[in-house]
PDB file of C-alpha atoms in Angstrom:
ATOM      1  CA  UNK A   1     113.173 112.500  99.228  1.00 55.00           C
ATOM      2  CA  UNK A   2     111.009 111.661 102.542  1.00 64.00           C
ATOM      3  CA  UNK A   3     108.438 108.988 100.956  1.00 77.00           C
ATOM      4  CA  UNK A   4     110.843 107.390  98.745  1.00 84.00           C
ATOM      5  CA  UNK A   5     112.852 104.899 101.723  1.00 88.00           C
ATOM      6  CA  UNK A   6     110.066 102.161 100.837  1.00 91.00           C
ATOM      7  CA  UNK A   7     111.220 102.552  96.927  1.00 93.00           C
ATOM      8  CA  UNK A   8     115.479 102.177  98.769  1.00 94.00           C
ATOM      9  CA  UNK A   9     114.285  99.629 100.809  1.00 94.00           C
ATOM     10  CA  UNK A  10     112.549  97.811  98.428  1.00 95.00           C
ATOM     11  CA  UNK A  11     115.867  97.781  95.742  1.00 95.00           C
ATOM     12  CA  UNK A  12     118.527  96.950  98.348  1.00 96.00           C
ATOM     13  CA  UNK A  13     116.168  93.783  99.675  1.00 96.00           C
ATOM     14  CA  UNK A  14     115.441  92.271  95.680  1.00 95.00           C
ATOM     15  CA  UNK A  15     119.424  93.147  94.954  1.00 96.00           C
ATOM     16  CA  UNK A  16     120.231  91.739  98.452  1.00 94.00           C
ATOM     17  CA  UNK A  17     117.803  88.146  97.623  1.00 93.00           C
ATOM     18  CA  UNK A  18     118.291  87.936  94.421  1.00 93.00           C
ATOM     19  CA  UNK A  19     122.810  88.029  95.065  1.00 94.00           C
ATOM     20  CA  UNK A  20     122.110  85.832  97.919  1.00 91.00           C
ATOM     21  CA  UNK A  21     119.306  83.311  95.760  1.00 87.00           C
ATOM     22  CA  UNK A  22     121.941  83.065  93.335  1.00 88.00           C
ATOM     23  CA  UNK A  23     125.013  82.832  95.685  1.00 89.00           C
ATOM     24  CA  UNK A  24     124.620  82.719  98.703  1.00 82.00           C
ATOM     25  CA  UNK A  25     125.129  78.796 100.368  1.00 79.00           C
ATOM     26  CA  UNK A  26     121.403  76.409 100.651  1.00 77.00           C
ATOM     27  CA  UNK A  27     121.554  72.990 101.787  1.00 75.00           C
ATOM     28  CA  UNK A  28     122.508  69.915  99.634  1.00 74.00           C
ATOM     29  CA  UNK A  29     119.362  67.771  99.815  1.00 68.00           C
ATOM     30  CA  UNK A  30     118.260  64.638  97.217  1.00 64.00           C
ATOM     31  CA  UNK A  31     116.281  65.752  94.611  1.00 64.00           C
ATOM     32  CA  UNK A  32     116.237  68.946  94.822  1.00 67.00           C
ATOM     33  CA  UNK A  33     119.392  69.505  94.739  1.00 73.00           C
ATOM     34  CA  UNK A  34     120.625  73.553  93.394  1.00 78.00           C
ATOM     35  CA  UNK A  35     117.040  73.615  92.417  1.00 79.00           C
ATOM     36  CA  UNK A  36     116.272  75.052  95.725  1.00 82.00           C
ATOM     37  CA  UNK A  37     116.887  78.438  94.823  1.00 85.00           C
ATOM     38  CA  UNK A  38     114.352  78.987  93.219  1.00 85.00           C
ATOM     39  CA  UNK A  39     112.339  78.760  96.278  1.00 87.00           C
ATOM     40  CA  UNK A  40     113.878  82.529  96.931  1.00 89.00           C
ATOM     41  CA  UNK A  41     111.741  83.889  93.667  1.00 92.00           C
ATOM     42  CA  UNK A  42     108.953  81.214  93.333  1.00 90.00           C
ATOM     43  CA  UNK A  43     107.647  81.607  96.913  1.00 89.00           C
ATOM     44  CA  UNK A  44     108.273  85.134  97.864  1.00 93.00           C
ATOM     45  CA  UNK A  45     105.960  86.273  94.274  1.00 94.00           C
ATOM     46  CA  UNK A  46     103.243  83.680  95.661  1.00 92.00           C
ATOM     47  CA  UNK A  47     103.741  85.854  98.634  1.00 93.00           C
ATOM     48  CA  UNK A  48     103.041  89.179  96.983  1.00 95.00           C
ATOM     49  CA  UNK A  49     100.908  87.967  94.588  1.00 95.00           C
ATOM     50  CA  UNK A  50      98.446  87.815  97.211  1.00 95.00           C
ATOM     51  CA  UNK A  51      98.737  89.728  99.016  1.00 96.00           C
ATOM     52  CA  UNK A  52      98.512  92.100  96.341  1.00 97.00           C
ATOM     53  CA  UNK A  53      95.385  90.830  95.180  1.00 97.00           C
ATOM     54  CA  UNK A  54      94.056  90.956  98.707  1.00 97.00           C
ATOM     55  CA  UNK A  55      94.591  94.564  97.971  1.00 97.00           C
ATOM     56  CA  UNK A  56      92.882  95.056  95.024  1.00 97.00           C
ATOM     57  CA  UNK A  57      90.158  92.780  96.288  1.00 97.00           C
ATOM     58  CA  UNK A  58      89.381  95.942  99.473  1.00 97.00           C
ATOM     59  CA  UNK A  59      89.249  98.856  96.289  1.00 97.00           C
ATOM     60  CA  UNK A  60      86.951  96.698  94.853  1.00 97.00           C
ATOM     61  CA  UNK A  61      84.577  97.011  97.977  1.00 97.00           C
ATOM     62  CA  UNK A  62      85.476 100.394  98.873  1.00 97.00           C
ATOM     63  CA  UNK A  63      83.851 100.919  95.436  1.00 96.00           C
ATOM     64  CA  UNK A  64      80.644  98.788  95.863  1.00 96.00           C
ATOM     65  CA  UNK A  65      80.350 101.489  99.213  1.00 95.00           C
ATOM     66  CA  UNK A  66      81.199 104.859  97.899  1.00 94.00           C
ATOM     67  CA  UNK A  67      82.033 104.509  94.085  1.00 93.00           C
ATOM     68  CA  UNK A  68      84.704 106.788  92.929  1.00 94.00           C
ATOM     69  CA  UNK A  69      86.970 106.698  89.155  1.00 92.00           C
ATOM     70  CA  UNK A  70      89.970 106.779  91.827  1.00 94.00           C
ATOM     71  CA  UNK A  71      89.256 103.798  94.105  1.00 95.00           C
ATOM     72  CA  UNK A  72      88.289 101.609  90.718  1.00 95.00           C
ATOM     73  CA  UNK A  73      91.434 102.326  89.303  1.00 95.00           C
ATOM     74  CA  UNK A  74      93.422 101.666  91.719  1.00 97.00           C
ATOM     75  CA  UNK A  75      91.308  98.135  92.120  1.00 96.00           C
ATOM     76  CA  UNK A  76      92.610  97.940  88.525  1.00 96.00           C
ATOM     77  CA  UNK A  77      96.164  98.459  87.963  1.00 96.00           C
ATOM     78  CA  UNK A  78      96.429  96.296  91.943  1.00 97.00           C
ATOM     79  CA  UNK A  79      94.841  93.546  90.770  1.00 96.00           C
ATOM     80  CA  UNK A  80      97.177  93.805  87.073  1.00 96.00           C
ATOM     81  CA  UNK A  81     100.403  94.134  89.412  1.00 97.00           C
ATOM     82  CA  UNK A  82      98.439  90.984  91.213  1.00 96.00           C
ATOM     83  CA  UNK A  83      98.715  88.820  87.426  1.00 96.00           C
ATOM     84  CA  UNK A  84     101.325  89.670  86.165  1.00 96.00           C
ATOM     85  CA  UNK A  85     103.330  88.568  89.602  1.00 95.00           C
ATOM     86  CA  UNK A  86     100.950  85.345  89.234  1.00 95.00           C
ATOM     87  CA  UNK A  87     102.041  84.695  85.546  1.00 94.00           C
ATOM     88  CA  UNK A  88     106.360  85.187  87.256  1.00 94.00           C
ATOM     89  CA  UNK A  89     105.314  82.289  89.886  1.00 92.00           C
ATOM     90  CA  UNK A  90     103.480  80.477  87.141  1.00 91.00           C
ATOM     91  CA  UNK A  91     107.394  80.341  85.283  1.00 92.00           C
ATOM     92  CA  UNK A  92     109.206  79.822  88.094  1.00 91.00           C
ATOM     93  CA  UNK A  93     107.396  76.972  89.335  1.00 88.00           C
ATOM     94  CA  UNK A  94     107.306  75.595  86.094  1.00 88.00           C
ATOM     95  CA  UNK A  95     111.270  75.805  85.426  1.00 86.00           C
ATOM     96  CA  UNK A  96     111.633  74.101  88.896  1.00 84.00           C
ATOM     97  CA  UNK A  97     108.967  71.486  88.021  1.00 82.00           C
ATOM     98  CA  UNK A  98     111.067  70.879  84.906  1.00 85.00           C
ATOM     99  CA  UNK A  99     114.150  70.140  87.418  1.00 81.00           C
ATOM    100  CA  UNK A 100     113.027  68.376  90.043  1.00 79.00           C
ATOM    101  CA  UNK A 101     110.143  66.481  88.291  1.00 79.00           C
ATOM    102  CA  UNK A 102     111.253  65.701  85.290  1.00 82.00           C
ATOM    103  CA  UNK A 103     108.219  67.346  83.009  1.00 83.00           C
ATOM    104  CA  UNK A 104     107.745  71.148  82.633  1.00 87.00           C
ATOM    105  CA  UNK A 105     103.591  70.928  83.656  1.00 84.00           C
ATOM    106  CA  UNK A 106     101.905  67.628  84.843  1.00 80.00           C
ATOM    107  CA  UNK A 107      98.436  67.237  86.777  1.00 81.00           C
ATOM    108  CA  UNK A 108      99.034  68.663  89.598  1.00 78.00           C
ATOM    109  CA  UNK A 109      96.165  69.703  91.767  1.00 79.00           C
ATOM    110  CA  UNK A 110      98.402  73.265  92.517  1.00 82.00           C
ATOM    111  CA  UNK A 111      99.366  73.057  88.486  1.00 84.00           C
ATOM    112  CA  UNK A 112      96.179  72.672  87.698  1.00 86.00           C
ATOM    113  CA  UNK A 113      94.405  74.863  90.422  1.00 87.00           C
ATOM    114  CA  UNK A 114      97.304  78.197  90.301  1.00 89.00           C
ATOM    115  CA  UNK A 115      96.295  78.054  86.289  1.00 91.00           C
ATOM    116  CA  UNK A 116      92.671  78.210  86.875  1.00 93.00           C
ATOM    117  CA  UNK A 117      93.179  80.906  89.515  1.00 93.00           C
ATOM    118  CA  UNK A 118      95.246  82.586  86.877  1.00 94.00           C
ATOM    119  CA  UNK A 119      92.363  82.344  84.154  1.00 94.00           C
ATOM    120  CA  UNK A 120      89.755  83.290  85.849  1.00 95.00           C
ATOM    121  CA  UNK A 121      92.129  86.355  86.545  1.00 95.00           C
ATOM    122  CA  UNK A 122      92.283  86.440  83.253  1.00 94.00           C
ATOM    123  CA  UNK A 123      88.916  86.919  82.672  1.00 95.00           C
ATOM    124  CA  UNK A 124      88.531  89.858  84.775  1.00 95.00           C
ATOM    125  CA  UNK A 125      90.966  91.831  82.097  1.00 94.00           C
ATOM    126  CA  UNK A 126      88.363  91.060  79.452  1.00 95.00           C
ATOM    127  CA  UNK A 127      85.857  91.864  81.082  1.00 94.00           C
ATOM    128  CA  UNK A 128      87.472  95.264  82.012  1.00 93.00           C
ATOM    129  CA  UNK A 129      87.962  95.632  78.168  1.00 92.00           C
ATOM    130  CA  UNK A 130      84.854  95.250  76.204  1.00 93.00           C
ATOM    131  CA  UNK A 131      82.506  96.967  78.586  1.00 91.00           C
ATOM    132  CA  UNK A 132      82.329 100.980  77.436  1.00 88.00           C
ATOM    133  CA  UNK A 133      80.357 102.377  80.244  1.00 90.00           C
ATOM    134  CA  UNK A 134      82.382 103.405  83.017  1.00 89.00           C
ATOM    135  CA  UNK A 135      79.833 102.940  85.614  1.00 92.00           C
ATOM    136  CA  UNK A 136      78.970 100.177  84.612  1.00 94.00           C
ATOM    137  CA  UNK A 137      82.405  98.819  84.675  1.00 94.00           C
ATOM    138  CA  UNK A 138      84.380  99.782  87.013  1.00 94.00           C
ATOM    139  CA  UNK A 139      80.760  97.972  89.036  1.00 96.00           C
ATOM    140  CA  UNK A 140      80.719  95.132  87.062  1.00 95.00           C
ATOM    141  CA  UNK A 141      83.979  94.664  87.720  1.00 96.00           C
ATOM    142  CA  UNK A 142      84.238  95.505  91.859  1.00 96.00           C
ATOM    143  CA  UNK A 143      82.109  92.636  91.877  1.00 96.00           C
ATOM    144  CA  UNK A 144      83.449  90.122  89.652  1.00 96.00           C
ATOM    145  CA  UNK A 145      87.153  91.098  91.277  1.00 96.00           C
ATOM    146  CA  UNK A 146      85.904  90.035  94.897  1.00 97.00           C
ATOM    147  CA  UNK A 147      84.312  86.679  93.310  1.00 95.00           C
ATOM    148  CA  UNK A 148      87.748  86.006  91.643  1.00 95.00           C
ATOM    149  CA  UNK A 149      89.689  86.513  95.035  1.00 96.00           C
ATOM    150  CA  UNK A 150      87.298  84.233  96.914  1.00 95.00           C
ATOM    151  CA  UNK A 151      87.549  81.265  93.761  1.00 94.00           C
ATOM    152  CA  UNK A 152      91.761  82.010  93.512  1.00 93.00           C
ATOM    153  CA  UNK A 153      92.375  81.591  97.994  1.00 91.00           C
ATOM    154  CA  UNK A 154      90.704  77.828  97.517  1.00 89.00           C
ATOM    155  CA  UNK A 155      92.356  76.685  94.315  1.00 88.00           C
ATOM    156  CA  UNK A 156      95.736  77.912  94.970  1.00 85.00           C
ATOM    157  CA  UNK A 157      96.018  76.825  99.189  1.00 81.00           C
ATOM    158  CA  UNK A 158      92.864  75.394 100.299  1.00 81.00           C
ATOM    159  CA  UNK A 159      91.849  72.365  98.277  1.00 78.00           C
ATOM    160  CA  UNK A 160      95.748  70.859  97.103  1.00 72.00           C
ATOM    161  CA  UNK A 161      96.360  70.147 100.831  1.00 74.00           C
ATOM    162  CA  UNK A 162      92.938  67.717 100.360  1.00 74.00           C
ATOM    163  CA  UNK A 163      94.401  65.771  97.712  1.00 72.00           C
ATOM    164  CA  UNK A 164      98.107  64.160  97.107  1.00 68.00           C
ATOM    165  CA  UNK A 165     100.748  66.349  95.729  1.00 63.00           C
ATOM    166  CA  UNK A 166     103.717  66.574  94.492  1.00 64.00           C
ATOM    167  CA  UNK A 167     104.101  69.658  95.716  1.00 64.00           C
ATOM    168  CA  UNK A 168     105.572  70.505  98.927  1.00 61.00           C
ATOM    169  CA  UNK A 169     102.971  71.590 101.744  1.00 52.00           C
ATOM    170  CA  UNK A 170      99.813  69.603 100.251  1.00 51.00           C
ATOM    171  CA  UNK A 171      98.539  65.881 100.638  1.00 48.00           C
ATOM    172  CA  UNK A 172     101.261  64.985 103.601  1.00 44.00           C
ATOM    173  CA  UNK A 173     104.058  66.007 101.499  1.00 47.00           C
ATOM    174  CA  UNK A 174     105.975  68.968 103.681  1.00 47.00           C
ATOM    175  CA  UNK A 175     106.685  71.870 103.470  1.00 52.00           C
ATOM    176  CA  UNK A 176     109.594  73.818 102.609  1.00 55.00           C
ATOM    177  CA  UNK A 177     109.512  75.036 107.057  1.00 57.00           C
ATOM    178  CA  UNK A 178     109.375  71.801 108.065  1.00 52.00           C
ATOM    179  CA  UNK A 179     111.777  69.987 105.394  1.00 52.00           C
ATOM    180  CA  UNK A 180     114.682  72.378 104.564  1.00 55.00           C
ATOM    181  CA  UNK A 181     113.944  76.285 105.279  1.00 65.00           C
ATOM    182  CA  UNK A 182     116.528  76.374 107.948  1.00 72.00           C
ATOM    183  CA  UNK A 183     117.617  80.423 109.813  1.00 77.00           C
ATOM    184  CA  UNK A 184     120.362  80.699 106.849  1.00 81.00           C
ATOM    185  CA  UNK A 185     117.707  80.926 104.215  1.00 83.00           C
ATOM    186  CA  UNK A 186     115.707  82.613 105.822  1.00 87.00           C
ATOM    187  CA  UNK A 187     117.184  84.932 106.348  1.00 89.00           C
ATOM    188  CA  UNK A 188     117.025  85.579 103.217  1.00 89.00           C
ATOM    189  CA  UNK A 189     113.973  84.019 102.026  1.00 91.00           C
ATOM    190  CA  UNK A 190     111.852  86.645 104.590  1.00 92.00           C
ATOM    191  CA  UNK A 191     113.589  90.162 103.014  1.00 94.00           C
ATOM    192  CA  UNK A 192     112.545  88.385  99.887  1.00 95.00           C
ATOM    193  CA  UNK A 193     108.901  88.312 100.244  1.00 95.00           C
ATOM    194  CA  UNK A 194     109.265  91.503 101.543  1.00 96.00           C
ATOM    195  CA  UNK A 195     111.407  92.545  98.539  1.00 96.00           C
ATOM    196  CA  UNK A 196     108.834  91.215  95.550  1.00 96.00           C
ATOM    197  CA  UNK A 197     105.281  92.759  98.384  1.00 96.00           C
ATOM    198  CA  UNK A 198     106.866  96.438  97.788  1.00 96.00           C
ATOM    199  CA  UNK A 199     108.353  96.049  93.623  1.00 96.00           C
ATOM    200  CA  UNK A 200     104.373  95.460  93.350  1.00 96.00           C
ATOM    201  CA  UNK A 201     103.190  97.942  95.516  1.00 96.00           C
ATOM    202  CA  UNK A 202     105.986  99.975  93.391  1.00 96.00           C
ATOM    203  CA  UNK A 203     103.994  99.057  90.204  1.00 96.00           C
ATOM    204  CA  UNK A 204     100.630  99.576  90.542  1.00 96.00           C
ATOM    205  CA  UNK A 205     101.927 102.994  92.300  1.00 95.00           C
ATOM    206  CA  UNK A 206     103.463 103.590  88.851  1.00 95.00           C
ATOM    207  CA  UNK A 207     101.418 102.279  86.693  1.00 95.00           C
ATOM    208  CA  UNK A 208      97.657 104.418  88.295  1.00 95.00           C
ATOM    209  CA  UNK A 209      99.349 107.342  88.710  1.00 94.00           C
ATOM    210  CA  UNK A 210      99.539 107.083  85.438  1.00 94.00           C
ATOM    211  CA  UNK A 211      96.102 106.488  84.733  1.00 92.00           C
ATOM    212  CA  UNK A 212      95.699 109.711  87.049  1.00 91.00           C
ATOM    213  CA  UNK A 213      97.639 111.788  84.202  1.00 91.00           C
ATOM    214  CA  UNK A 214      95.803 110.468  81.426  1.00 88.00           C
ATOM    215  CA  UNK A 215      92.664 111.499  82.936  1.00 82.00           C
ATOM    216  CA  UNK A 216      93.684 114.794  83.736  1.00 85.00           C
ATOM    217  CA  UNK A 217      94.674 115.057  79.868  1.00 85.00           C
ATOM    218  CA  UNK A 218      91.692 113.943  79.214  1.00 78.00           C
ATOM    219  CA  UNK A 219      89.488 116.026  81.295  1.00 78.00           C
ATOM    220  CA  UNK A 220      91.442 119.174  79.912  1.00 79.00           C
ATOM    221  CA  UNK A 221      91.081 118.944  75.563  1.00 80.00           C
ATOM    222  CA  UNK A 222      86.972 118.447  76.424  1.00 74.00           C
ATOM    223  CA  UNK A 223      87.426 122.378  78.496  1.00 65.00           C
TER     224      UNK A 223
END
């Protein structure tokens, strides 16, 4: 139970952010109106995704320096969790766009960049499933994982800021921190970021442990 405190914290933070996100008081702003509540879901998911994918890259770098099955599993499972958060971020962003911009999707640099980034990571999953040899799969996947992260960061956070965009924080369009993220919203937003990130850590931890158990069972069958 000593090591379970962060899981309890995860549940508490997510419940708090969901309840306050749906029922708490938010600023009444033109165009956004009640859709501003999605700020507590969409943006924290992207924050969590970025942190989780960065952790995956760290595992890949460590694997290339000193190869081990455990590092490969951690890199893979962490990347999978990051992809899940990315898809959730795209879905919540699409819903938000529907009610603020009037369409589920538009040719916006940040949206298109996010979609390309997700496809790049989707190719990572396809790559792993197409290589039979375990060591070769782990080595090539580690290199590709590093490439995917290096490609995703500019697509998500750099290139959209260099062009005009409907998305806040790009093309001179003010970000939420400058526009409507007041002190009351910060009391919900930051716990939501921590909660979704910890949820990603939790999911990764469970999936990695299940993989390790499967490996042990397979080794026993061979013995």
